Amino acid sequence: MARLAKVVAEALAAPIRRARRLMKAGARRRARAVQGPGKWARYQIAAIPKSDRKLVTAHAAFGYFCKEYGFRFVPVMGLAREEDYSPKFIAEALEVIRREKIRAVFPEDQANPKILKELAQQAGVAVAEPLIADGTTPGEGSTFEGMLRHNVAAIVKALAPRG
């Protein structure tokens, strides 16, 4: 009887061990895949002088990106709603853009860029290509890697010196 229990236990455990090996191998492959785009992003971002690594967006959706890639995050509109954009608020946002010597502001692809564009125009800075904030954009913006590649390319295009 003990021998039968041992045979049954071994037969049941074998697929679990195999599944564990497959999961570990899959996790290693995924880690390498994610590391690849991260290395690519760092290489691309190296073209931007550290003094120009300031990411100005309408809302506080890119803090993770700034922390990971060494940008100073300047969310000029914070978490304000459109009805909260008083003349005082606009003046303060303009002061931040000017004081920080911001070169470009970045709208988000699924947000209303009206106020951000107005701020950019008043401050005399460029409005860059919209960034993808949440992964719900069809096509390249539907995956983490696609979103990262799009955003890094847009940021480098706007902030790297032309030469």
PDB file of N, CA, C and O in Angstrom, residues 44-119:
ATOM      1  N   GLN A  44      18.559  55.755 -26.067  1.00  0.00           N
ATOM      2  CA  GLN A  44      17.932  56.860 -26.789  1.00  0.00           C
ATOM      3  C   GLN A  44      17.945  58.143 -25.953  1.00  0.00           C
ATOM      4  O   GLN A  44      18.266  59.225 -26.449  1.00  0.00           O
ATOM      5  N   ILE A  45      17.602  58.017 -24.694  1.00  0.00           N
ATOM      6  CA  ILE A  45      17.504  59.165 -23.797  1.00  0.00           C
ATOM      7  C   ILE A  45      18.863  59.810 -23.563  1.00  0.00           C
ATOM      8  O   ILE A  45      18.955  61.011 -23.305  1.00  0.00           O
ATOM      9  N   ALA A  46      19.935  59.059 -23.705  1.00  0.00           N
ATOM     10  CA  ALA A  46      21.281  59.604 -23.515  1.00  0.00           C
ATOM     11  C   ALA A  46      21.556  60.773 -24.466  1.00  0.00           C
ATOM     12  O   ALA A  46      22.425  61.593 -24.202  1.00  0.00           O
ATOM     13  N   ALA A  47      20.792  60.889 -25.551  1.00  0.00           N
ATOM     14  CA  ALA A  47      20.963  61.993 -26.496  1.00  0.00           C
ATOM     15  C   ALA A  47      20.449  63.322 -25.935  1.00  0.00           C
ATOM     16  O   ALA A  47      20.747  64.383 -26.477  1.00  0.00           O
ATOM     17  N   ILE A  48      19.679  63.263 -24.854  1.00  0.00           N
ATOM     18  CA  ILE A  48      19.123  64.476 -24.252  1.00  0.00           C
ATOM     19  C   ILE A  48      20.047  64.923 -23.120  1.00  0.00           C
ATOM     20  O   ILE A  48      20.305  64.154 -22.198  1.00  0.00           O
ATOM     21  N   PRO A  49      20.545  66.158 -23.168  1.00  0.00           N
ATOM     22  CA  PRO A  49      21.376  66.641 -22.059  1.00  0.00           C
ATOM     23  C   PRO A  49      20.601  66.543 -20.739  1.00  0.00           C
ATOM     24  O   PRO A  49      19.394  66.763 -20.702  1.00  0.00           O
ATOM     25  N   LYS A  50      21.298  66.212 -19.679  1.00  0.00           N
ATOM     26  CA  LYS A  50      20.641  66.053 -18.377  1.00  0.00           C
ATOM     27  C   LYS A  50      19.888  67.312 -17.973  1.00  0.00           C
ATOM     28  O   LYS A  50      18.819  67.231 -17.374  1.00  0.00           O
ATOM     29  N   SER A  51      20.400  68.471 -18.322  1.00  0.00           N
ATOM     30  CA  SER A  51      19.731  69.727 -17.958  1.00  0.00           C
ATOM     31  C   SER A  51      18.392  69.896 -18.675  1.00  0.00           C
ATOM     32  O   SER A  51      17.547  70.675 -18.235  1.00  0.00           O
ATOM     33  N   ASP A  52      18.188  69.182 -19.770  1.00  0.00           N
ATOM     34  CA  ASP A  52      16.932  69.272 -20.525  1.00  0.00           C
ATOM     35  C   ASP A  52      15.983  68.102 -20.245  1.00  0.00           C
ATOM     36  O   ASP A  52      14.929  68.006 -20.872  1.00  0.00           O
ATOM     37  N   ARG A  53      16.343  67.260 -19.335  1.00  0.00           N
ATOM     38  CA  ARG A  53      15.484  66.107 -19.018  1.00  0.00           C
ATOM     39  C   ARG A  53      14.399  66.528 -18.031  1.00  0.00           C
ATOM     40  O   ARG A  53      14.414  66.174 -16.856  1.00  0.00           O
ATOM     41  N   LYS A  54      13.477  67.281 -18.565  1.00  0.00           N
ATOM     42  CA  LYS A  54      12.320  67.766 -17.801  1.00  0.00           C
ATOM     43  C   LYS A  54      11.096  67.394 -18.601  1.00  0.00           C
ATOM     44  O   LYS A  54      10.954  67.808 -19.761  1.00  0.00           O
ATOM     45  N   LEU A  55      10.228  66.633 -18.004  1.00  0.00           N
ATOM     46  CA  LEU A  55       9.045  66.167 -18.715  1.00  0.00           C
ATOM     47  C   LEU A  55       7.828  66.926 -18.207  1.00  0.00           C
ATOM     48  O   LEU A  55       7.407  66.762 -17.070  1.00  0.00           O
ATOM     49  N   VAL A  56       7.294  67.769 -19.074  1.00  0.00           N
ATOM     50  CA  VAL A  56       6.126  68.578 -18.732  1.00  0.00           C
ATOM     51  C   VAL A  56       4.911  67.977 -19.414  1.00  0.00           C
ATOM     52  O   VAL A  56       4.839  67.919 -20.644  1.00  0.00           O
ATOM     53  N   THR A  57       3.989  67.522 -18.598  1.00  0.00           N
ATOM     54  CA  THR A  57       2.737  66.963 -19.105  1.00  0.00           C
ATOM     55  C   THR A  57       1.581  67.656 -18.389  1.00  0.00           C
ATOM     56  O   THR A  57       1.779  68.396 -17.430  1.00  0.00           O
ATOM     57  N   ALA A  58       0.391  67.384 -18.855  1.00  0.00           N
ATOM     58  CA  ALA A  58      -0.784  68.000 -18.245  1.00  0.00           C
ATOM     59  C   ALA A  58      -1.079  67.407 -16.877  1.00  0.00           C
ATOM     60  O   ALA A  58      -1.467  68.109 -15.965  1.00  0.00           O
ATOM     61  N   HIS A  59      -0.891  66.143 -16.715  1.00  0.00           N
ATOM     62  CA  HIS A  59      -1.261  65.485 -15.464  1.00  0.00           C
ATOM     63  C   HIS A  59      -0.125  64.601 -14.959  1.00  0.00           C
ATOM     64  O   HIS A  59       0.829  64.328 -15.669  1.00  0.00           O
ATOM     65  N   ALA A  60      -0.292  64.130 -13.766  1.00  0.00           N
ATOM     66  CA  ALA A  60       0.759  63.379 -13.072  1.00  0.00           C
ATOM     67  C   ALA A  60       0.762  61.893 -13.443  1.00  0.00           C
ATOM     68  O   ALA A  60       0.789  61.037 -12.578  1.00  0.00           O
ATOM     69  N   ALA A  61       0.766  61.591 -14.728  1.00  0.00           N
ATOM     70  CA  ALA A  61       0.711  60.197 -15.151  1.00  0.00           C
ATOM     71  C   ALA A  61       2.079  59.603 -15.474  1.00  0.00           C
ATOM     72  O   ALA A  61       2.185  58.413 -15.720  1.00  0.00           O
ATOM     73  N   PHE A  62       3.132  60.418 -15.494  1.00  0.00           N
ATOM     74  CA  PHE A  62       4.429  59.920 -15.945  1.00  0.00           C
ATOM     75  C   PHE A  62       5.504  59.916 -14.866  1.00  0.00           C
ATOM     76  O   PHE A  62       6.691  59.854 -15.167  1.00  0.00           O
ATOM     77  N   GLY A  63       5.113  59.953 -13.626  1.00  0.00           N
ATOM     78  CA  GLY A  63       6.074  59.914 -12.531  1.00  0.00           C
ATOM     79  C   GLY A  63       6.948  58.676 -12.576  1.00  0.00           C
ATOM     80  O   GLY A  63       8.155  58.734 -12.345  1.00  0.00           O
ATOM     81  N   TYR A  64       6.340  57.532 -12.894  1.00  0.00           N
ATOM     82  CA  TYR A  64       7.101  56.277 -12.975  1.00  0.00           C
ATOM     83  C   TYR A  64       8.182  56.373 -14.040  1.00  0.00           C
ATOM     84  O   TYR A  64       9.308  55.919 -13.852  1.00  0.00           O
ATOM     85  N   PHE A  65       7.853  56.955 -15.184  1.00  0.00           N
ATOM     86  CA  PHE A  65       8.797  57.076 -16.293  1.00  0.00           C
ATOM     87  C   PHE A  65       9.965  57.972 -15.882  1.00  0.00           C
ATOM     88  O   PHE A  65      11.129  57.642 -16.121  1.00  0.00           O
ATOM     89  N   CYS A  66       9.637  59.108 -15.259  1.00  0.00           N
ATOM     90  CA  CYS A  66      10.675  60.057 -14.853  1.00  0.00           C
ATOM     91  C   CYS A  66      11.624  59.441 -13.834  1.00  0.00           C
ATOM     92  O   CYS A  66      12.838  59.631 -13.919  1.00  0.00           O
ATOM     93  N   LYS A  67      11.078  58.718 -12.911  1.00  0.00           N
ATOM     94  CA  LYS A  67      11.920  58.073 -11.887  1.00  0.00           C
ATOM     95  C   LYS A  67      12.842  57.038 -12.536  1.00  0.00           C
ATOM     96  O   LYS A  67      14.028  56.970 -12.232  1.00  0.00           O
ATOM     97  N   GLU A  68      12.313  56.266 -13.432  1.00  0.00           N
ATOM     98  CA  GLU A  68      13.085  55.196 -14.077  1.00  0.00           C
ATOM     99  C   GLU A  68      14.187  55.740 -14.993  1.00  0.00           C
ATOM    100  O   GLU A  68      15.272  55.176 -15.072  1.00  0.00           O
ATOM    101  N   TYR A  69      13.913  56.855 -15.699  1.00  0.00           N
ATOM    102  CA  TYR A  69      14.840  57.309 -16.730  1.00  0.00           C
ATOM    103  C   TYR A  69      15.507  58.657 -16.428  1.00  0.00           C
ATOM    104  O   TYR A  69      16.106  59.266 -17.305  1.00  0.00           O
ATOM    105  N   GLY A  70      15.419  59.114 -15.185  1.00  0.00           N
ATOM    106  CA  GLY A  70      16.178  60.282 -14.772  1.00  0.00           C
ATOM    107  C   GLY A  70      15.668  61.624 -15.266  1.00  0.00           C
ATOM    108  O   GLY A  70      16.470  62.521 -15.544  1.00  0.00           O
ATOM    109  N   PHE A  71      14.375  61.771 -15.375  1.00  0.00           N
ATOM    110  CA  PHE A  71      13.786  63.052 -15.751  1.00  0.00           C
ATOM    111  C   PHE A  71      13.248  63.751 -14.513  1.00  0.00           C
ATOM    112  O   PHE A  71      12.856  63.111 -13.546  1.00  0.00           O
ATOM    113  N   ARG A  72      13.221  65.067 -14.575  1.00  0.00           N
ATOM    114  CA  ARG A  72      12.509  65.844 -13.563  1.00  0.00           C
ATOM    115  C   ARG A  72      11.083  65.950 -14.067  1.00  0.00           C
ATOM    116  O   ARG A  72      10.839  66.363 -15.199  1.00  0.00           O
ATOM    117  N   PHE A  73      10.149  65.590 -13.239  1.00  0.00           N
ATOM    118  CA  PHE A  73       8.749  65.579 -13.639  1.00  0.00           C
ATOM    119  C   PHE A  73       8.095  66.903 -13.269  1.00  0.00           C
ATOM    120  O   PHE A  73       8.163  67.336 -12.126  1.00  0.00           O
ATOM    121  N   VAL A  74       7.479  67.545 -14.263  1.00  0.00           N
ATOM    122  CA  VAL A  74       6.820  68.823 -14.038  1.00  0.00           C
ATOM    123  C   VAL A  74       5.380  68.719 -14.557  1.00  0.00           C
ATOM    124  O   VAL A  74       5.107  69.070 -15.708  1.00  0.00           O
ATOM    125  N   PRO A  75       4.473  68.196 -13.736  1.00  0.00           N
ATOM    126  CA  PRO A  75       3.079  68.118 -14.179  1.00  0.00           C
ATOM    127  C   PRO A  75       2.392  69.463 -13.961  1.00  0.00           C
ATOM    128  O   PRO A  75       1.863  69.734 -12.898  1.00  0.00           O
ATOM    129  N   VAL A  76       2.417  70.337 -14.961  1.00  0.00           N
ATOM    130  CA  VAL A  76       1.971  71.712 -14.775  1.00  0.00           C
ATOM    131  C   VAL A  76       0.504  71.829 -14.370  1.00  0.00           C
ATOM    132  O   VAL A  76       0.104  72.828 -13.802  1.00  0.00           O
ATOM    133  N   MET A  77      -0.263  70.840 -14.650  1.00  0.00           N
ATOM    134  CA  MET A  77      -1.669  70.924 -14.277  1.00  0.00           C
ATOM    135  C   MET A  77      -2.024  69.971 -13.152  1.00  0.00           C
ATOM    136  O   MET A  77      -3.170  69.868 -12.771  1.00  0.00           O
ATOM    137  N   GLY A  78      -1.052  69.246 -12.657  1.00  0.00           N
ATOM    138  CA  GLY A  78      -1.307  68.347 -11.538  1.00  0.00           C
ATOM    139  C   GLY A  78      -2.489  67.443 -11.796  1.00  0.00           C
ATOM    140  O   GLY A  78      -2.562  66.791 -12.816  1.00  0.00           O
ATOM    141  N   LEU A  79      -3.421  67.461 -10.897  1.00  0.00           N
ATOM    142  CA  LEU A  79      -4.621  66.645 -11.045  1.00  0.00           C
ATOM    143  C   LEU A  79      -5.861  67.523 -11.188  1.00  0.00           C
ATOM    144  O   LEU A  79      -6.973  67.082 -10.962  1.00  0.00           O
ATOM    145  N   ALA A  80      -5.673  68.779 -11.573  1.00  0.00           N
ATOM    146  CA  ALA A  80      -6.789  69.710 -11.697  1.00  0.00           C
ATOM    147  C   ALA A  80      -7.728  69.278 -12.812  1.00  0.00           C
ATOM    148  O   ALA A  80      -7.313  68.711 -13.815  1.00  0.00           O
ATOM    149  N   ARG A  81      -8.985  69.592 -12.621  1.00  0.00           N
ATOM    150  CA  ARG A  81      -9.974  69.371 -13.679  1.00  0.00           C
ATOM    151  C   ARG A  81     -10.046  70.639 -14.510  1.00  0.00           C
ATOM    152  O   ARG A  81      -9.654  71.714 -14.080  1.00  0.00           O
ATOM    153  N   GLU A  82     -10.585  70.542 -15.718  1.00  0.00           N
ATOM    154  CA  GLU A  82     -10.609  71.679 -16.635  1.00  0.00           C
ATOM    155  C   GLU A  82     -11.261  72.915 -16.014  1.00  0.00           C
ATOM    156  O   GLU A  82     -10.816  74.030 -16.225  1.00  0.00           O
ATOM    157  N   GLU A  83     -12.291  72.736 -15.196  1.00  0.00           N
ATOM    158  CA  GLU A  83     -12.943  73.899 -14.595  1.00  0.00           C
ATOM    159  C   GLU A  83     -12.091  74.550 -13.502  1.00  0.00           C
ATOM    160  O   GLU A  83     -12.410  75.633 -13.030  1.00  0.00           O
ATOM    161  N   ASP A  84     -10.985  73.922 -13.102  1.00  0.00           N
ATOM    162  CA  ASP A  84     -10.105  74.469 -12.073  1.00  0.00           C
ATOM    163  C   ASP A  84      -9.002  75.360 -12.639  1.00  0.00           C
ATOM    164  O   ASP A  84      -8.169  75.854 -11.892  1.00  0.00           O
ATOM    165  N   TYR A  85      -8.983  75.591 -13.929  1.00  0.00           N
ATOM    166  CA  TYR A  85      -7.909  76.355 -14.544  1.00  0.00           C
ATOM    167  C   TYR A  85      -8.206  77.854 -14.462  1.00  0.00           C
ATOM    168  O   TYR A  85      -8.566  78.488 -15.442  1.00  0.00           O
ATOM    169  N   SER A  86      -8.013  78.419 -13.302  1.00  0.00           N
ATOM    170  CA  SER A  86      -8.248  79.844 -13.065  1.00  0.00           C
ATOM    171  C   SER A  86      -7.103  80.651 -13.675  1.00  0.00           C
ATOM    172  O   SER A  86      -6.028  80.107 -13.960  1.00  0.00           O
ATOM    173  N   PRO A  87      -7.294  81.955 -13.839  1.00  0.00           N
ATOM    174  CA  PRO A  87      -6.188  82.783 -14.322  1.00  0.00           C
ATOM    175  C   PRO A  87      -4.954  82.686 -13.416  1.00  0.00           C
ATOM    176  O   PRO A  87      -3.820  82.673 -13.903  1.00  0.00           O
ATOM    177  N   LYS A  88      -5.161  82.586 -12.123  1.00  0.00           N
ATOM    178  CA  LYS A  88      -4.037  82.439 -11.190  1.00  0.00           C
ATOM    179  C   LYS A  88      -3.290  81.124 -11.464  1.00  0.00           C
ATOM    180  O   LYS A  88      -2.059  81.084 -11.493  1.00  0.00           O
ATOM    181  N   PHE A  89      -4.047  80.062 -11.673  1.00  0.00           N
ATOM    182  CA  PHE A  89      -3.435  78.756 -11.956  1.00  0.00           C
ATOM    183  C   PHE A  89      -2.617  78.827 -13.239  1.00  0.00           C
ATOM    184  O   PHE A  89      -1.481  78.348 -13.295  1.00  0.00           O
ATOM    185  N   ILE A  90      -3.177  79.425 -14.281  1.00  0.00           N
ATOM    186  CA  ILE A  90      -2.476  79.549 -15.563  1.00  0.00           C
ATOM    187  C   ILE A  90      -1.182  80.353 -15.381  1.00  0.00           C
ATOM    188  O   ILE A  90      -0.130  79.976 -15.883  1.00  0.00           O
ATOM    189  N   ALA A  91      -1.262  81.445 -14.631  1.00  0.00           N
ATOM    190  CA  ALA A  91      -0.064  82.273 -14.390  1.00  0.00           C
ATOM    191  C   ALA A  91       1.015  81.485 -13.663  1.00  0.00           C
ATOM    192  O   ALA A  91       2.202  81.572 -14.000  1.00  0.00           O
ATOM    193  N   GLU A  92       0.620  80.694 -12.667  1.00  0.00           N
ATOM    194  CA  GLU A  92       1.601  79.880 -11.928  1.00  0.00           C
ATOM    195  C   GLU A  92       2.226  78.825 -12.839  1.00  0.00           C
ATOM    196  O   GLU A  92       3.434  78.588 -12.777  1.00  0.00           O
ATOM    197  N   ALA A  93       1.419  78.191 -13.687  1.00  0.00           N
ATOM    198  CA  ALA A  93       1.946  77.178 -14.609  1.00  0.00           C
ATOM    199  C   ALA A  93       2.917  77.819 -15.599  1.00  0.00           C
ATOM    200  O   ALA A  93       3.975  77.253 -15.898  1.00  0.00           O
ATOM    201  N   LEU A  94       2.578  78.997 -16.100  1.00  0.00           N
ATOM    202  CA  LEU A  94       3.490  79.712 -17.009  1.00  0.00           C
ATOM    203  C   LEU A  94       4.811  80.033 -16.326  1.00  0.00           C
ATOM    204  O   LEU A  94       5.877  79.894 -16.922  1.00  0.00           O
ATOM    205  N   GLU A  95       4.747  80.443 -15.077  1.00  0.00           N
ATOM    206  CA  GLU A  95       5.969  80.751 -14.344  1.00  0.00           C
ATOM    207  C   GLU A  95       6.857  79.511 -14.216  1.00  0.00           C
ATOM    208  O   GLU A  95       8.073  79.577 -14.388  1.00  0.00           O
ATOM    209  N   VAL A  96       6.252  78.364 -13.924  1.00  0.00           N
ATOM    210  CA  VAL A  96       7.016  77.122 -13.814  1.00  0.00           C
ATOM    211  C   VAL A  96       7.701  76.806 -15.141  1.00  0.00           C
ATOM    212  O   VAL A  96       8.895  76.479 -15.183  1.00  0.00           O
ATOM    213  N   ILE A  97       6.979  76.914 -16.233  1.00  0.00           N
ATOM    214  CA  ILE A  97       7.546  76.605 -17.552  1.00  0.00           C
ATOM    215  C   ILE A  97       8.723  77.530 -17.850  1.00  0.00           C
ATOM    216  O   ILE A  97       9.774  77.084 -18.313  1.00  0.00           O
ATOM    217  N   ARG A  98       8.553  78.798 -17.564  1.00  0.00           N
ATOM    218  CA  ARG A  98       9.635  79.758 -17.841  1.00  0.00           C
ATOM    219  C   ARG A  98      10.817  79.571 -16.896  1.00  0.00           C
ATOM    220  O   ARG A  98      11.970  79.571 -17.320  1.00  0.00           O
ATOM    221  N   ARG A  99      10.543  79.440 -15.612  1.00  0.00           N
ATOM    222  CA  ARG A  99      11.612  79.303 -14.607  1.00  0.00           C
ATOM    223  C   ARG A  99      12.455  78.054 -14.848  1.00  0.00           C
ATOM    224  O   ARG A  99      13.671  78.071 -14.708  1.00  0.00           O
ATOM    225  N   GLU A 100      11.808  76.983 -15.228  1.00  0.00           N
ATOM    226  CA  GLU A 100      12.511  75.713 -15.447  1.00  0.00           C
ATOM    227  C   GLU A 100      13.143  75.612 -16.839  1.00  0.00           C
ATOM    228  O   GLU A 100      13.728  74.603 -17.179  1.00  0.00           O
ATOM    229  N   LYS A 101      12.977  76.668 -17.641  1.00  0.00           N
ATOM    230  CA  LYS A 101      13.528  76.683 -19.005  1.00  0.00           C
ATOM    231  C   LYS A 101      13.073  75.451 -19.795  1.00  0.00           C
ATOM    232  O   LYS A 101      13.864  74.740 -20.420  1.00  0.00           O
ATOM    233  N   ILE A 102      11.795  75.222 -19.750  1.00  0.00           N
ATOM    234  CA  ILE A 102      11.187  74.075 -20.432  1.00  0.00           C
ATOM    235  C   ILE A 102      11.258  74.290 -21.940  1.00  0.00           C
ATOM    236  O   ILE A 102      10.985  75.391 -22.424  1.00  0.00           O
ATOM    237  N   ARG A 103      11.612  73.262 -22.679  1.00  0.00           N
ATOM    238  CA  ARG A 103      11.725  73.362 -24.144  1.00  0.00           C
ATOM    239  C   ARG A 103      10.476  72.898 -24.862  1.00  0.00           C
ATOM    240  O   ARG A 103      10.196  73.336 -25.975  1.00  0.00           O
ATOM    241  N   ALA A 104       9.734  71.973 -24.246  1.00  0.00           N
ATOM    242  CA  ALA A 104       8.533  71.446 -24.896  1.00  0.00           C
ATOM    243  C   ALA A 104       7.590  70.903 -23.831  1.00  0.00           C
ATOM    244  O   ALA A 104       8.030  70.496 -22.755  1.00  0.00           O
ATOM    245  N   VAL A 105       6.321  70.937 -24.168  1.00  0.00           N
ATOM    246  CA  VAL A 105       5.318  70.315 -23.306  1.00  0.00           C
ATOM    247  C   VAL A 105       4.695  69.155 -24.071  1.00  0.00           C
ATOM    248  O   VAL A 105       4.644  69.167 -25.298  1.00  0.00           O
ATOM    249  N   PHE A 106       4.253  68.160 -23.327  1.00  0.00           N
ATOM    250  CA  PHE A 106       3.764  66.929 -23.930  1.00  0.00           C
ATOM    251  C   PHE A 106       2.307  66.674 -23.550  1.00  0.00           C
ATOM    252  O   PHE A 106       2.023  66.336 -22.401  1.00  0.00           O
ATOM    253  N   PRO A 107       1.401  66.805 -24.512  1.00  0.00           N
ATOM    254  CA  PRO A 107       0.023  66.417 -24.213  1.00  0.00           C
ATOM    255  C   PRO A 107      -0.066  64.898 -24.116  1.00  0.00           C
ATOM    256  O   PRO A 107       0.876  64.191 -24.498  1.00  0.00           O
ATOM    257  N   GLU A 108      -1.162  64.417 -23.601  1.00  0.00           N
ATOM    258  CA  GLU A 108      -1.406  62.974 -23.550  1.00  0.00           C
ATOM    259  C   GLU A 108      -2.404  62.620 -24.636  1.00  0.00           C
ATOM    260  O   GLU A 108      -3.317  63.401 -24.927  1.00  0.00           O
ATOM    261  N   ASP A 109      -2.229  61.465 -25.235  1.00  0.00           N
ATOM    262  CA  ASP A 109      -2.976  61.133 -26.440  1.00  0.00           C
ATOM    263  C   ASP A 109      -4.492  61.091 -26.263  1.00  0.00           C
ATOM    264  O   ASP A 109      -5.220  61.321 -27.201  1.00  0.00           O
ATOM    265  N   GLN A 110      -4.986  60.819 -25.081  1.00  0.00           N
ATOM    266  CA  GLN A 110      -6.427  60.719 -24.913  1.00  0.00           C
ATOM    267  C   GLN A 110      -6.978  61.793 -23.971  1.00  0.00           C
ATOM    268  O   GLN A 110      -8.050  61.642 -23.415  1.00  0.00           O
ATOM    269  N   ALA A 111      -6.231  62.873 -23.819  1.00  0.00           N
ATOM    270  CA  ALA A 111      -6.674  63.978 -22.970  1.00  0.00           C
ATOM    271  C   ALA A 111      -6.852  65.222 -23.836  1.00  0.00           C
ATOM    272  O   ALA A 111      -6.252  65.342 -24.897  1.00  0.00           O
ATOM    273  N   ASN A 112      -7.655  66.143 -23.354  1.00  0.00           N
ATOM    274  CA  ASN A 112      -7.878  67.385 -24.071  1.00  0.00           C
ATOM    275  C   ASN A 112      -6.626  68.264 -23.931  1.00  0.00           C
ATOM    276  O   ASN A 112      -6.292  68.686 -22.828  1.00  0.00           O
ATOM    277  N   PRO A 113      -5.957  68.581 -25.040  1.00  0.00           N
ATOM    278  CA  PRO A 113      -4.705  69.336 -24.959  1.00  0.00           C
ATOM    279  C   PRO A 113      -4.898  70.857 -24.964  1.00  0.00           C
ATOM    280  O   PRO A 113      -3.929  71.602 -24.972  1.00  0.00           O
ATOM    281  N   LYS A 114      -6.143  71.329 -24.944  1.00  0.00           N
ATOM    282  CA  LYS A 114      -6.438  72.754 -25.127  1.00  0.00           C
ATOM    283  C   LYS A 114      -5.646  73.650 -24.166  1.00  0.00           C
ATOM    284  O   LYS A 114      -4.955  74.569 -24.594  1.00  0.00           O
ATOM    285  N   ILE A 115      -5.735  73.409 -22.873  1.00  0.00           N
ATOM    286  CA  ILE A 115      -5.067  74.265 -21.895  1.00  0.00           C
ATOM    287  C   ILE A 115      -3.551  74.159 -22.034  1.00  0.00           C
ATOM    288  O   ILE A 115      -2.838  75.166 -21.993  1.00  0.00           O
ATOM    289  N   LEU A 116      -3.041  72.935 -22.220  1.00  0.00           N
ATOM    290  CA  LEU A 116      -1.594  72.750 -22.354  1.00  0.00           C
ATOM    291  C   LEU A 116      -1.077  73.483 -23.594  1.00  0.00           C
ATOM    292  O   LEU A 116      -0.026  74.128 -23.546  1.00  0.00           O
ATOM    293  N   LYS A 117      -1.812  73.413 -24.690  1.00  0.00           N
ATOM    294  CA  LYS A 117      -1.400  74.127 -25.906  1.00  0.00           C
ATOM    295  C   LYS A 117      -1.415  75.637 -25.687  1.00  0.00           C
ATOM    296  O   LYS A 117      -0.527  76.343 -26.154  1.00  0.00           O
ATOM    297  N   GLU A 118      -2.412  76.112 -24.979  1.00  0.00           N
ATOM    298  CA  GLU A 118      -2.482  77.543 -24.680  1.00  0.00           C
ATOM    299  C   GLU A 118      -1.290  77.973 -23.820  1.00  0.00           C
ATOM    300  O   GLU A 118      -0.657  79.004 -24.078  1.00  0.00           O
ATOM    301  N   LEU A 119      -0.964  77.169 -22.806  1.00  0.00           N
ATOM    302  CA  LEU A 119       0.203  77.463 -21.970  1.00  0.00           C
ATOM    303  C   LEU A 119       1.478  77.496 -22.799  1.00  0.00           C
ATOM    304  O   LEU A 119       2.302  78.398 -22.651  1.00  0.00           O
TER     305      LEU A 119
END
